[in-house]
mmCIF file with all atom_site columns, C-alpha atoms in Angstrom:
data_model
loop_
_atom_site.group_PDB
_atom_site.id
_atom_site.type_symbol
_atom_site.label_atom_id
_atom_site.label_alt_id
_atom_site.label_comp_id
_atom_site.label_asym_id
_atom_site.label_entity_id
_atom_site.label_seq_id
_atom_site.pdbx_PDB_ins_code
_atom_site.Cartn_x
_atom_site.Cartn_y
_atom_site.Cartn_z
_atom_site.occupancy
_atom_site.B_iso_or_equiv
_atom_site.pdbx_formal_charge
_atom_site.auth_seq_id
_atom_site.auth_comp_id
_atom_site.auth_asym_id
_atom_site.auth_atom_id
_atom_site.pdbx_PDB_model_num
ATOM 1   C CA . ALA A 1 1   ? -103.459 37.894 -22.067 1.00 68.00 ? 1   ALA A CA 1
ATOM 2   C CA . GLN A 1 2   ? -103.238 39.684 -25.352 1.00 76.00 ? 2   GLN A CA 1
ATOM 3   C CA . SER A 1 3   ? -105.237 42.908 -25.533 1.00 89.00 ? 3   SER A CA 1
ATOM 4   C CA . VAL A 1 4   ? -105.888 45.782 -27.885 1.00 93.00 ? 4   VAL A CA 1
ATOM 5   C CA . SER A 1 5   ? -106.455 49.302 -26.607 1.00 94.00 ? 5   SER A CA 1
ATOM 6   C CA . GLN A 1 6   ? -108.176 52.134 -28.386 1.00 95.00 ? 6   GLN A CA 1
ATOM 7   C CA . HIS A 1 7   ? -107.863 55.103 -26.110 1.00 86.00 ? 7   HIS A CA 1
ATOM 8   C CA . ASN A 1 8   ? -110.234 57.436 -27.934 1.00 87.00 ? 8   ASN A CA 1
ATOM 9   C CA . HIS A 1 9   ? -113.771 56.215 -27.358 1.00 90.00 ? 9   HIS A CA 1
ATOM 10  C CA . HIS A 1 10  ? -115.564 59.168 -28.906 1.00 95.00 ? 10  HIS A CA 1
ATOM 11  C CA . VAL A 1 11  ? -114.107 61.686 -31.329 1.00 97.00 ? 11  VAL A CA 1
ATOM 12  C CA . ILE A 1 12  ? -115.912 64.658 -32.808 1.00 97.00 ? 12  ILE A CA 1
ATOM 13  C CA . LEU A 1 13  ? -114.349 66.538 -35.711 1.00 97.00 ? 13  LEU A CA 1
ATOM 14  C CA . SER A 1 14  ? -115.390 69.114 -38.222 1.00 97.00 ? 14  SER A CA 1
ATOM 15  C CA . GLU A 1 15  ? -115.199 68.315 -41.900 1.00 97.00 ? 15  GLU A CA 1
ATOM 16  C CA . ALA A 1 16  ? -111.715 68.759 -43.387 1.00 97.00 ? 16  ALA A CA 1
ATOM 17  C CA . ALA A 1 17  ? -110.057 68.222 -40.020 1.00 97.00 ? 17  ALA A CA 1
ATOM 18  C CA . SER A 1 18  ? -107.295 65.648 -39.766 1.00 97.00 ? 18  SER A CA 1
ATOM 19  C CA . LEU A 1 19  ? -107.928 62.392 -37.971 1.00 97.00 ? 19  LEU A CA 1
ATOM 20  C CA . GLU A 1 20  ? -105.696 60.134 -35.952 1.00 97.00 ? 20  GLU A CA 1
ATOM 21  C CA . LEU A 1 21  ? -107.109 57.215 -33.971 1.00 97.00 ? 21  LEU A CA 1
ATOM 22  C CA . GLY A 1 22  ? -104.819 55.348 -31.633 1.00 96.00 ? 22  GLY A CA 1
ATOM 23  C CA . CYS A 1 23  ? -104.437 51.587 -31.390 1.00 97.00 ? 23  CYS A CA 1
ATOM 24  C CA . ASN A 1 24  ? -101.987 49.774 -29.141 1.00 96.00 ? 24  ASN A CA 1
ATOM 25  C CA . TYR A 1 25  ? -101.634 46.058 -28.604 1.00 95.00 ? 25  TYR A CA 1
ATOM 26  C CA . SER A 1 26  ? -99.934  43.971 -25.974 1.00 92.00 ? 26  SER A CA 1
ATOM 27  C CA . TYR A 1 27  ? -98.134  41.097 -27.625 1.00 86.00 ? 27  TYR A CA 1
ATOM 28  C CA . GLY A 1 28  ? -94.412  40.859 -28.127 1.00 82.00 ? 28  GLY A CA 1
ATOM 29  C CA . GLY A 1 29  ? -94.392  38.523 -31.106 1.00 85.00 ? 29  GLY A CA 1
ATOM 30  C CA . THR A 1 30  ? -95.366  38.884 -34.731 1.00 87.00 ? 30  THR A CA 1
ATOM 31  C CA . VAL A 1 31  ? -98.839  40.214 -35.413 1.00 89.00 ? 31  VAL A CA 1
ATOM 32  C CA . ASN A 1 32  ? -101.184 40.968 -38.260 1.00 91.00 ? 32  ASN A CA 1
ATOM 33  C CA . LEU A 1 33  ? -103.039 44.239 -37.795 1.00 94.00 ? 33  LEU A CA 1
ATOM 34  C CA . PHE A 1 34  ? -106.363 45.453 -39.127 1.00 94.00 ? 34  PHE A CA 1
ATOM 35  C CA . TRP A 1 35  ? -108.663 48.438 -39.035 1.00 96.00 ? 35  TRP A CA 1
ATOM 36  C CA . TYR A 1 36  ? -112.361 47.886 -39.625 1.00 94.00 ? 36  TYR A CA 1
ATOM 37  C CA . VAL A 1 37  ? -115.104 50.465 -39.991 1.00 94.00 ? 37  VAL A CA 1
ATOM 38  C CA . GLN A 1 38  ? -118.764 50.029 -39.140 1.00 90.00 ? 38  GLN A CA 1
ATOM 39  C CA . TYR A 1 39  ? -121.133 52.600 -40.623 1.00 90.00 ? 39  TYR A CA 1
ATOM 40  C CA . PRO A 1 40  ? -124.462 52.991 -38.842 1.00 84.00 ? 40  PRO A CA 1
ATOM 41  C CA . GLY A 1 41  ? -126.598 49.921 -39.427 1.00 77.00 ? 41  GLY A CA 1
ATOM 42  C CA . GLN A 1 42  ? -123.995 48.193 -41.544 1.00 81.00 ? 42  GLN A CA 1
ATOM 43  C CA . HIS A 1 43  ? -121.478 45.388 -41.202 1.00 80.00 ? 43  HIS A CA 1
ATOM 44  C CA . LEU A 1 44  ? -117.827 45.621 -40.316 1.00 87.00 ? 44  LEU A CA 1
ATOM 45  C CA . GLN A 1 45  ? -115.797 46.531 -43.401 1.00 90.00 ? 45  GLN A CA 1
ATOM 46  C CA . LEU A 1 46  ? -112.067 46.123 -43.777 1.00 90.00 ? 46  LEU A CA 1
ATOM 47  C CA . LEU A 1 47  ? -110.329 49.501 -44.149 1.00 95.00 ? 47  LEU A CA 1
ATOM 48  C CA . LEU A 1 48  ? -106.765 48.284 -44.279 1.00 94.00 ? 48  LEU A CA 1
ATOM 49  C CA . LYS A 1 49  ? -104.437 45.590 -43.047 1.00 92.00 ? 49  LYS A CA 1
ATOM 50  C CA . TYR A 1 50  ? -100.778 45.122 -42.255 1.00 93.00 ? 50  TYR A CA 1
ATOM 51  C CA . PHE A 1 51  ? -98.971  41.799 -42.511 1.00 90.00 ? 51  PHE A CA 1
ATOM 52  C CA . SER A 1 52  ? -95.372  42.695 -43.311 1.00 89.00 ? 52  SER A CA 1
ATOM 53  C CA . GLY A 1 53  ? -93.234  45.076 -45.337 1.00 92.00 ? 53  GLY A CA 1
ATOM 54  C CA . ASP A 1 54  ? -93.752  48.817 -45.508 1.00 95.00 ? 54  ASP A CA 1
ATOM 55  C CA . PRO A 1 55  ? -95.102  49.870 -42.111 1.00 96.00 ? 55  PRO A CA 1
ATOM 56  C CA . LEU A 1 56  ? -97.152  52.652 -43.714 1.00 97.00 ? 56  LEU A CA 1
ATOM 57  C CA . VAL A 1 57  ? -100.259 51.020 -45.108 1.00 96.00 ? 57  VAL A CA 1
ATOM 58  C CA . LYS A 1 58  ? -102.779 52.708 -47.348 1.00 96.00 ? 58  LYS A CA 1
ATOM 59  C CA . GLY A 1 59  ? -106.377 51.575 -47.316 1.00 95.00 ? 59  GLY A CA 1
ATOM 60  C CA . ILE A 1 60  ? -109.680 52.493 -48.845 1.00 94.00 ? 60  ILE A CA 1
ATOM 61  C CA . LYS A 1 61  ? -111.410 55.877 -48.654 1.00 94.00 ? 61  LYS A CA 1
ATOM 62  C CA . GLY A 1 62  ? -108.146 57.771 -48.108 1.00 96.00 ? 62  GLY A CA 1
ATOM 63  C CA . PHE A 1 63  ? -107.250 56.106 -44.814 1.00 97.00 ? 63  PHE A CA 1
ATOM 64  C CA . GLU A 1 64  ? -103.756 55.037 -43.878 1.00 98.00 ? 64  GLU A CA 1
ATOM 65  C CA . ALA A 1 65  ? -102.147 53.495 -40.833 1.00 98.00 ? 65  ALA A CA 1
ATOM 66  C CA . GLU A 1 66  ? -98.608  53.257 -39.559 1.00 97.00 ? 66  GLU A CA 1
ATOM 67  C CA . PHE A 1 67  ? -97.230  50.248 -37.743 1.00 96.00 ? 67  PHE A CA 1
ATOM 68  C CA . ILE A 1 68  ? -94.608  51.237 -35.175 1.00 96.00 ? 68  ILE A CA 1
ATOM 69  C CA . LYS A 1 69  ? -93.294  48.000 -33.748 1.00 93.00 ? 69  LYS A CA 1
ATOM 70  C CA . SER A 1 70  ? -91.302  49.635 -30.946 1.00 93.00 ? 70  SER A CA 1
ATOM 71  C CA . LYS A 1 71  ? -94.462  51.312 -29.687 1.00 95.00 ? 71  LYS A CA 1
ATOM 72  C CA . PHE A 1 72  ? -96.781  48.349 -30.330 1.00 95.00 ? 72  PHE A CA 1
ATOM 73  C CA . SER A 1 73  ? -98.995  50.784 -32.179 1.00 96.00 ? 73  SER A CA 1
ATOM 74  C CA . PHE A 1 74  ? -101.018 50.866 -35.378 1.00 97.00 ? 74  PHE A CA 1
ATOM 75  C CA . ASN A 1 75  ? -102.641 54.288 -35.544 1.00 97.00 ? 75  ASN A CA 1
ATOM 76  C CA . LEU A 1 76  ? -105.202 55.146 -38.179 1.00 98.00 ? 76  LEU A CA 1
ATOM 77  C CA . ARG A 1 77  ? -104.993 58.473 -39.989 1.00 98.00 ? 77  ARG A CA 1
ATOM 78  C CA . LYS A 1 78  ? -106.840 60.492 -42.559 1.00 98.00 ? 78  LYS A CA 1
ATOM 79  C CA . PRO A 1 79  ? -105.670 63.975 -43.597 1.00 97.00 ? 79  PRO A CA 1
ATOM 80  C CA . SER A 1 80  ? -109.142 65.411 -44.189 1.00 97.00 ? 80  SER A CA 1
ATOM 81  C CA . VAL A 1 81  ? -112.315 63.781 -42.915 1.00 97.00 ? 81  VAL A CA 1
ATOM 82  C CA . GLN A 1 82  ? -115.735 63.998 -44.497 1.00 97.00 ? 82  GLN A CA 1
ATOM 83  C CA . TRP A 1 83  ? -119.189 63.831 -42.983 1.00 96.00 ? 83  TRP A CA 1
ATOM 84  C CA . SER A 1 84  ? -119.538 60.371 -44.528 1.00 96.00 ? 84  SER A CA 1
ATOM 85  C CA . ASP A 1 85  ? -116.679 59.106 -42.341 1.00 97.00 ? 85  ASP A CA 1
ATOM 86  C CA . THR A 1 86  ? -119.028 59.172 -39.362 1.00 97.00 ? 86  THR A CA 1
ATOM 87  C CA . ALA A 1 87  ? -118.820 55.598 -38.106 1.00 96.00 ? 87  ALA A CA 1
ATOM 88  C CA . GLU A 1 88  ? -117.282 53.341 -35.497 1.00 94.00 ? 88  GLU A CA 1
ATOM 89  C CA . TYR A 1 89  ? -113.701 52.245 -36.075 1.00 96.00 ? 89  TYR A CA 1
ATOM 90  C CA . PHE A 1 90  ? -112.239 49.029 -34.711 1.00 95.00 ? 90  PHE A CA 1
ATOM 91  C CA . CYS A 1 91  ? -108.623 47.987 -34.499 1.00 96.00 ? 91  CYS A CA 1
ATOM 92  C CA . ALA A 1 92  ? -107.928 44.231 -34.469 1.00 94.00 ? 92  ALA A CA 1
ATOM 93  C CA . VAL A 1 93  ? -104.858 42.068 -34.067 1.00 92.00 ? 93  VAL A CA 1
ATOM 94  C CA . THR A 1 94  ? -104.044 38.438 -34.765 1.00 89.00 ? 94  THR A CA 1
ATOM 95  C CA . ARG A 1 95  ? -101.008 36.556 -33.536 1.00 84.00 ? 95  ARG A CA 1
ATOM 96  C CA . VAL A 1 96  ? -98.614  34.976 -36.016 1.00 78.00 ? 96  VAL A CA 1
ATOM 97  C CA . PRO A 1 97  ? -98.349  32.046 -36.062 1.00 75.00 ? 97  PRO A CA 1
ATOM 98  C CA . GLY A 1 98  ? -101.644 31.323 -34.507 1.00 70.00 ? 98  GLY A CA 1
ATOM 99  C CA . THR A 1 99  ? -105.253 30.593 -35.167 1.00 67.00 ? 99  THR A CA 1
ATOM 100 C CA . TYR A 1 100 ? -105.858 33.994 -36.725 1.00 74.00 ? 100 TYR A CA 1
ATOM 101 C CA . LYS A 1 101 ? -108.733 34.823 -34.434 1.00 85.00 ? 101 LYS A CA 1
ATOM 102 C CA . TYR A 1 102 ? -109.102 38.542 -34.033 1.00 90.00 ? 102 TYR A CA 1
ATOM 103 C CA . ILE A 1 103 ? -108.609 40.394 -30.800 1.00 91.00 ? 103 ILE A CA 1
ATOM 104 C CA . PHE A 1 104 ? -110.585 43.607 -31.147 1.00 93.00 ? 104 PHE A CA 1
ATOM 105 C CA . GLY A 1 105 ? -110.218 46.937 -29.480 1.00 93.00 ? 105 GLY A CA 1
ATOM 106 C CA . THR A 1 106 ? -113.246 48.577 -27.897 1.00 90.00 ? 106 THR A CA 1
ATOM 107 C CA . GLY A 1 107 ? -113.842 50.789 -30.909 1.00 93.00 ? 107 GLY A CA 1
ATOM 108 C CA . THR A 1 108 ? -113.804 54.537 -31.480 1.00 95.00 ? 108 THR A CA 1
ATOM 109 C CA . ARG A 1 109 ? -116.989 56.290 -32.401 1.00 95.00 ? 109 ARG A CA 1
ATOM 110 C CA . LEU A 1 110 ? -116.238 59.121 -34.821 1.00 97.00 ? 110 LEU A CA 1
ATOM 111 C CA . LYS A 1 111 ? -118.700 61.881 -35.527 1.00 97.00 ? 111 LYS A CA 1
ATOM 112 C CA . VAL A 1 112 ? -117.895 64.346 -38.285 1.00 97.00 ? 112 VAL A CA 1
ATOM 113 C CA . LEU A 1 113 ? -119.820 67.595 -38.240 1.00 96.00 ? 113 LEU A CA 1
ATOM 114 C CA . ALA A 1 114 ? -120.791 69.048 -41.601 1.00 90.00 ? 114 ALA A CA 1
ATOM 115 C CA . GLU B 2 1   ? -118.573 42.328 -54.194 1.00 74.00 ? 1   GLU B CA 1
ATOM 116 C CA . PRO B 2 2   ? -119.332 39.016 -52.443 1.00 78.00 ? 2   PRO B CA 1
ATOM 117 C CA . GLU B 2 3   ? -121.081 39.315 -49.114 1.00 89.00 ? 3   GLU B CA 1
ATOM 118 C CA . VAL B 2 4   ? -121.632 37.289 -45.988 1.00 93.00 ? 4   VAL B CA 1
ATOM 119 C CA . THR B 2 5   ? -125.355 37.155 -45.340 1.00 94.00 ? 5   THR B CA 1
ATOM 120 C CA . GLN B 2 6   ? -126.881 36.803 -41.889 1.00 96.00 ? 6   GLN B CA 1
ATOM 121 C CA . THR B 2 7   ? -130.483 36.133 -40.980 1.00 95.00 ? 7   THR B CA 1
ATOM 122 C CA . PRO B 2 8   ? -132.485 37.277 -39.165 1.00 95.00 ? 8   PRO B CA 1
ATOM 123 C CA . SER B 2 9   ? -131.246 40.813 -38.626 1.00 93.00 ? 9   SER B CA 1
ATOM 124 C CA . HIS B 2 10  ? -133.034 40.980 -35.290 1.00 96.00 ? 10  HIS B CA 1
ATOM 125 C CA . GLN B 2 11  ? -134.404 38.215 -33.110 1.00 97.00 ? 11  GLN B CA 1
ATOM 126 C CA . VAL B 2 12  ? -136.242 38.486 -29.836 1.00 97.00 ? 12  VAL B CA 1
ATOM 127 C CA . THR B 2 13  ? -136.548 35.352 -27.745 1.00 97.00 ? 13  THR B CA 1
ATOM 128 C CA . GLN B 2 14  ? -137.648 34.373 -24.284 1.00 97.00 ? 14  GLN B CA 1
ATOM 129 C CA . MET B 2 15  ? -135.100 33.250 -21.741 1.00 97.00 ? 15  MET B CA 1
ATOM 130 C CA . GLY B 2 16  ? -134.607 29.503 -21.879 1.00 97.00 ? 16  GLY B CA 1
ATOM 131 C CA . GLN B 2 17  ? -135.609 29.193 -25.509 1.00 98.00 ? 17  GLN B CA 1
ATOM 132 C CA . GLU B 2 18  ? -133.333 27.844 -28.226 1.00 97.00 ? 18  GLU B CA 1
ATOM 133 C CA . VAL B 2 19  ? -132.275 30.124 -31.048 1.00 98.00 ? 19  VAL B CA 1
ATOM 134 C CA . ILE B 2 20  ? -130.484 29.457 -34.311 1.00 97.00 ? 20  ILE B CA 1
ATOM 135 C CA . LEU B 2 21  ? -128.625 32.255 -36.027 1.00 97.00 ? 21  LEU B CA 1
ATOM 136 C CA . ARG B 2 22  ? -127.941 31.699 -39.687 1.00 97.00 ? 22  ARG B CA 1
ATOM 137 C CA . CYS B 2 23  ? -125.101 32.763 -41.915 1.00 97.00 ? 23  CYS B CA 1
ATOM 138 C CA . VAL B 2 24  ? -124.249 32.201 -45.559 1.00 97.00 ? 24  VAL B CA 1
ATOM 139 C CA . PRO B 2 25  ? -120.489 32.715 -45.962 1.00 95.00 ? 25  PRO B CA 1
ATOM 140 C CA . ILE B 2 26  ? -118.815 33.630 -49.228 1.00 93.00 ? 26  ILE B CA 1
ATOM 141 C CA . SER B 2 27  ? -118.936 30.567 -51.423 1.00 90.00 ? 27  SER B CA 1
ATOM 142 C CA . ASN B 2 28  ? -115.218 29.880 -51.916 1.00 88.00 ? 28  ASN B CA 1
ATOM 143 C CA . HIS B 2 29  ? -114.226 30.668 -48.341 1.00 91.00 ? 29  HIS B CA 1
ATOM 144 C CA . LEU B 2 30  ? -113.004 27.863 -46.139 1.00 90.00 ? 30  LEU B CA 1
ATOM 145 C CA . TYR B 2 31  ? -112.831 29.361 -42.650 1.00 91.00 ? 31  TYR B CA 1
ATOM 146 C CA . PHE B 2 32  ? -115.846 30.516 -40.728 1.00 94.00 ? 32  PHE B CA 1
ATOM 147 C CA . TYR B 2 33  ? -116.210 32.433 -37.502 1.00 95.00 ? 33  TYR B CA 1
ATOM 148 C CA . TRP B 2 34  ? -118.708 33.733 -35.033 1.00 97.00 ? 34  TRP B CA 1
ATOM 149 C CA . TYR B 2 35  ? -118.097 36.838 -32.955 1.00 96.00 ? 35  TYR B CA 1
ATOM 150 C CA . ARG B 2 36  ? -120.402 38.716 -30.659 1.00 95.00 ? 36  ARG B CA 1
ATOM 151 C CA . GLN B 2 37  ? -120.629 42.248 -29.302 1.00 91.00 ? 37  GLN B CA 1
ATOM 152 C CA . ILE B 2 38  ? -122.553 42.959 -26.146 1.00 91.00 ? 38  ILE B CA 1
ATOM 153 C CA . LEU B 2 39  ? -123.840 46.522 -26.208 1.00 87.00 ? 39  LEU B CA 1
ATOM 154 C CA . GLY B 2 40  ? -121.075 48.925 -25.263 1.00 80.00 ? 40  GLY B CA 1
ATOM 155 C CA . GLN B 2 41  ? -118.410 46.231 -25.106 1.00 84.00 ? 41  GLN B CA 1
ATOM 156 C CA . LYS B 2 42  ? -115.716 44.806 -27.369 1.00 85.00 ? 42  LYS B CA 1
ATOM 157 C CA . VAL B 2 43  ? -116.315 42.488 -30.275 1.00 91.00 ? 43  VAL B CA 1
ATOM 158 C CA . GLU B 2 44  ? -115.390 39.060 -28.844 1.00 93.00 ? 44  GLU B CA 1
ATOM 159 C CA . PHE B 2 45  ? -114.337 35.873 -30.581 1.00 94.00 ? 45  PHE B CA 1
ATOM 160 C CA . LEU B 2 46  ? -116.636 32.905 -30.061 1.00 97.00 ? 46  LEU B CA 1
ATOM 161 C CA . VAL B 2 47  ? -115.571 30.130 -32.403 1.00 96.00 ? 47  VAL B CA 1
ATOM 162 C CA . SER B 2 48  ? -113.752 29.282 -35.605 1.00 93.00 ? 48  SER B CA 1
ATOM 163 C CA . PHE B 2 49  ? -114.719 26.428 -37.911 1.00 93.00 ? 49  PHE B CA 1
ATOM 164 C CA . TYR B 2 50  ? -112.828 24.673 -40.665 1.00 91.00 ? 50  TYR B CA 1
ATOM 165 C CA . ASN B 2 51  ? -113.221 21.411 -42.503 1.00 90.00 ? 51  ASN B CA 1
ATOM 166 C CA . ASN B 2 52  ? -116.466 20.678 -40.715 1.00 91.00 ? 52  ASN B CA 1
ATOM 167 C CA . GLU B 2 53  ? -115.089 20.972 -37.247 1.00 92.00 ? 53  GLU B CA 1
ATOM 168 C CA . ILE B 2 54  ? -114.357 23.572 -34.616 1.00 94.00 ? 54  ILE B CA 1
ATOM 169 C CA . SER B 2 55  ? -110.752 24.705 -34.833 1.00 91.00 ? 55  SER B CA 1
ATOM 170 C CA . GLU B 2 56  ? -110.846 27.013 -31.838 1.00 91.00 ? 56  GLU B CA 1
ATOM 171 C CA . LYS B 2 57  ? -113.380 28.255 -29.331 1.00 94.00 ? 57  LYS B CA 1
ATOM 172 C CA . SER B 2 58  ? -113.315 30.824 -26.581 1.00 94.00 ? 58  SER B CA 1
ATOM 173 C CA . GLU B 2 59  ? -114.305 30.349 -22.965 1.00 93.00 ? 59  GLU B CA 1
ATOM 174 C CA . ILE B 2 60  ? -117.585 32.077 -23.815 1.00 94.00 ? 60  ILE B CA 1
ATOM 175 C CA . PHE B 2 61  ? -118.464 29.208 -26.166 1.00 96.00 ? 61  PHE B CA 1
ATOM 176 C CA . ASP B 2 62  ? -119.691 26.757 -23.555 1.00 94.00 ? 62  ASP B CA 1
ATOM 177 C CA . ASP B 2 63  ? -121.973 23.754 -23.863 1.00 94.00 ? 63  ASP B CA 1
ATOM 178 C CA . GLN B 2 64  ? -124.955 26.001 -24.570 1.00 96.00 ? 64  GLN B CA 1
ATOM 179 C CA . PHE B 2 65  ? -123.448 26.929 -27.916 1.00 97.00 ? 65  PHE B CA 1
ATOM 180 C CA . SER B 2 66  ? -122.958 24.831 -31.010 1.00 97.00 ? 66  SER B CA 1
ATOM 181 C CA . VAL B 2 67  ? -122.120 25.457 -34.644 1.00 97.00 ? 67  VAL B CA 1
ATOM 182 C CA . GLU B 2 68  ? -122.937 23.528 -37.744 1.00 95.00 ? 68  GLU B CA 1
ATOM 183 C CA . ARG B 2 69  ? -122.504 23.681 -41.485 1.00 92.00 ? 69  ARG B CA 1
ATOM 184 C CA . PRO B 2 70  ? -125.444 21.526 -42.403 1.00 86.00 ? 70  PRO B CA 1
ATOM 185 C CA . ASP B 2 71  ? -125.538 21.786 -46.169 1.00 86.00 ? 71  ASP B CA 1
ATOM 186 C CA . GLY B 2 72  ? -122.282 23.229 -47.493 1.00 79.00 ? 72  GLY B CA 1
ATOM 187 C CA . SER B 2 73  ? -123.594 26.766 -47.737 1.00 87.00 ? 73  SER B CA 1
ATOM 188 C CA . ASN B 2 74  ? -125.153 27.708 -44.395 1.00 93.00 ? 74  ASN B CA 1
ATOM 189 C CA . PHE B 2 75  ? -123.205 28.142 -41.176 1.00 96.00 ? 75  PHE B CA 1
ATOM 190 C CA . THR B 2 76  ? -125.334 28.246 -38.060 1.00 97.00 ? 76  THR B CA 1
ATOM 191 C CA . LEU B 2 77  ? -124.865 29.184 -34.426 1.00 98.00 ? 77  LEU B CA 1
ATOM 192 C CA . LYS B 2 78  ? -127.268 27.554 -31.990 1.00 98.00 ? 78  LYS B CA 1
ATOM 193 C CA . ILE B 2 79  ? -127.806 28.677 -28.431 1.00 97.00 ? 79  ILE B CA 1
ATOM 194 C CA . ARG B 2 80  ? -129.627 25.897 -26.634 1.00 96.00 ? 80  ARG B CA 1
ATOM 195 C CA . SER B 2 81  ? -131.141 27.687 -23.661 1.00 95.00 ? 81  SER B CA 1
ATOM 196 C CA . THR B 2 82  ? -130.753 31.428 -23.925 1.00 97.00 ? 82  THR B CA 1
ATOM 197 C CA . LYS B 2 83  ? -129.915 33.618 -20.965 1.00 96.00 ? 83  LYS B CA 1
ATOM 198 C CA . LEU B 2 84  ? -130.401 37.347 -20.566 1.00 97.00 ? 84  LEU B CA 1
ATOM 199 C CA . GLU B 2 85  ? -126.647 37.852 -20.876 1.00 96.00 ? 85  GLU B CA 1
ATOM 200 C CA . ASP B 2 86  ? -126.687 36.276 -24.351 1.00 97.00 ? 86  ASP B CA 1
ATOM 201 C CA . SER B 2 87  ? -128.297 39.466 -25.636 1.00 97.00 ? 87  SER B CA 1
ATOM 202 C CA . ALA B 2 88  ? -125.775 40.849 -28.107 1.00 96.00 ? 88  ALA B CA 1
ATOM 203 C CA . MET B 2 89  ? -125.010 41.468 -31.749 1.00 94.00 ? 89  MET B CA 1
ATOM 204 C CA . TYR B 2 90  ? -123.692 38.271 -33.304 1.00 96.00 ? 90  TYR B CA 1
ATOM 205 C CA . PHE B 2 91  ? -121.416 38.562 -36.316 1.00 96.00 ? 91  PHE B CA 1
ATOM 206 C CA . CYS B 2 92  ? -120.543 35.800 -38.721 1.00 96.00 ? 92  CYS B CA 1
ATOM 207 C CA . ALA B 2 93  ? -117.359 36.066 -40.786 1.00 94.00 ? 93  ALA B CA 1
ATOM 208 C CA . SER B 2 94  ? -115.532 34.030 -43.371 1.00 93.00 ? 94  SER B CA 1
ATOM 209 C CA . SER B 2 95  ? -112.097 34.023 -44.939 1.00 90.00 ? 95  SER B CA 1
ATOM 210 C CA . PRO B 2 96  ? -110.529 32.146 -47.838 1.00 87.00 ? 96  PRO B CA 1
ATOM 211 C CA . GLY B 2 97  ? -107.613 30.904 -45.769 1.00 80.00 ? 97  GLY B CA 1
ATOM 212 C CA . ARG B 2 98  ? -105.782 31.230 -42.471 1.00 73.00 ? 98  ARG B CA 1
ATOM 213 C CA . GLY B 2 99  ? -102.823 33.151 -43.709 1.00 64.00 ? 99  GLY B CA 1
ATOM 214 C CA . ASN B 2 100 ? -102.631 36.771 -44.659 1.00 60.00 ? 100 ASN B CA 1
ATOM 215 C CA . TYR B 2 101 ? -106.320 37.389 -45.203 1.00 72.00 ? 101 TYR B CA 1
ATOM 216 C CA . GLY B 2 102 ? -108.821 39.693 -43.684 1.00 78.00 ? 102 GLY B CA 1
ATOM 217 C CA . TYR B 2 103 ? -112.234 38.426 -42.809 1.00 85.00 ? 103 TYR B CA 1
ATOM 218 C CA . THR B 2 104 ? -115.438 39.410 -44.531 1.00 89.00 ? 104 THR B CA 1
ATOM 219 C CA . PHE B 2 105 ? -118.087 40.065 -41.907 1.00 91.00 ? 105 PHE B CA 1
ATOM 220 C CA . GLY B 2 106 ? -121.836 39.796 -42.151 1.00 92.00 ? 106 GLY B CA 1
ATOM 221 C CA . SER B 2 107 ? -124.103 42.612 -41.037 1.00 89.00 ? 107 SER B CA 1
ATOM 222 C CA . GLY B 2 108 ? -124.943 40.851 -37.800 1.00 93.00 ? 108 GLY B CA 1
ATOM 223 C CA . THR B 2 109 ? -127.954 39.504 -35.949 1.00 96.00 ? 109 THR B CA 1
ATOM 224 C CA . ARG B 2 110 ? -129.138 41.450 -32.937 1.00 95.00 ? 110 ARG B CA 1
ATOM 225 C CA . LEU B 2 111 ? -130.334 38.913 -30.379 1.00 97.00 ? 111 LEU B CA 1
ATOM 226 C CA . THR B 2 112 ? -132.510 40.201 -27.562 1.00 97.00 ? 112 THR B CA 1
ATOM 227 C CA . VAL B 2 113 ? -133.342 37.779 -24.755 1.00 97.00 ? 113 VAL B CA 1
ATOM 228 C CA . VAL B 2 114 ? -136.272 38.844 -22.601 1.00 97.00 ? 114 VAL B CA 1
#
């Protein structure tokens, strides 16, 4: 069955540190890829998405992600985190073609220390 | 920015009782979804809904669950006879189409079954 792995469950960083959160998926066909963020007490918000084209995708709030097809990975990066980036981050995948239901990873809880 | 609205934000119910979770998707969206997240676990797909019928459902979505779009604006999830293991955060989402779109999620309803 298709799955999505996020290996970092909890990450603690100081402000201005660089961030990379891993996401790997297990499906050999075409996929759409997403990163969502959930700030404390809020809903899931779309950070960025990849459908096709340039594998380096830029999203909101200075985040970017790189799709590496050979590694089945879609890692999220930010060069310099801020305290306000404290949140939980979810990677999600949909199969193409398919029903476009999301398969989510378990999430990574990021805490940024001021 | 348009939002998906979910009510109530928190519901406590006794085991065996029926609950209805309500969602108002974005008005021009055509596809609607319910997901749930049991505490500490992944966000899981429950059901997708289009053109007034279920387009896909997961194995979690058994006969105890039903969805309805009763009036063209609301999208409801009913659990007929709640069990303790139904305690979770339930997220509604909508999207304008099935192609290259990301969902917009609601802020969730925390269901606690006691």
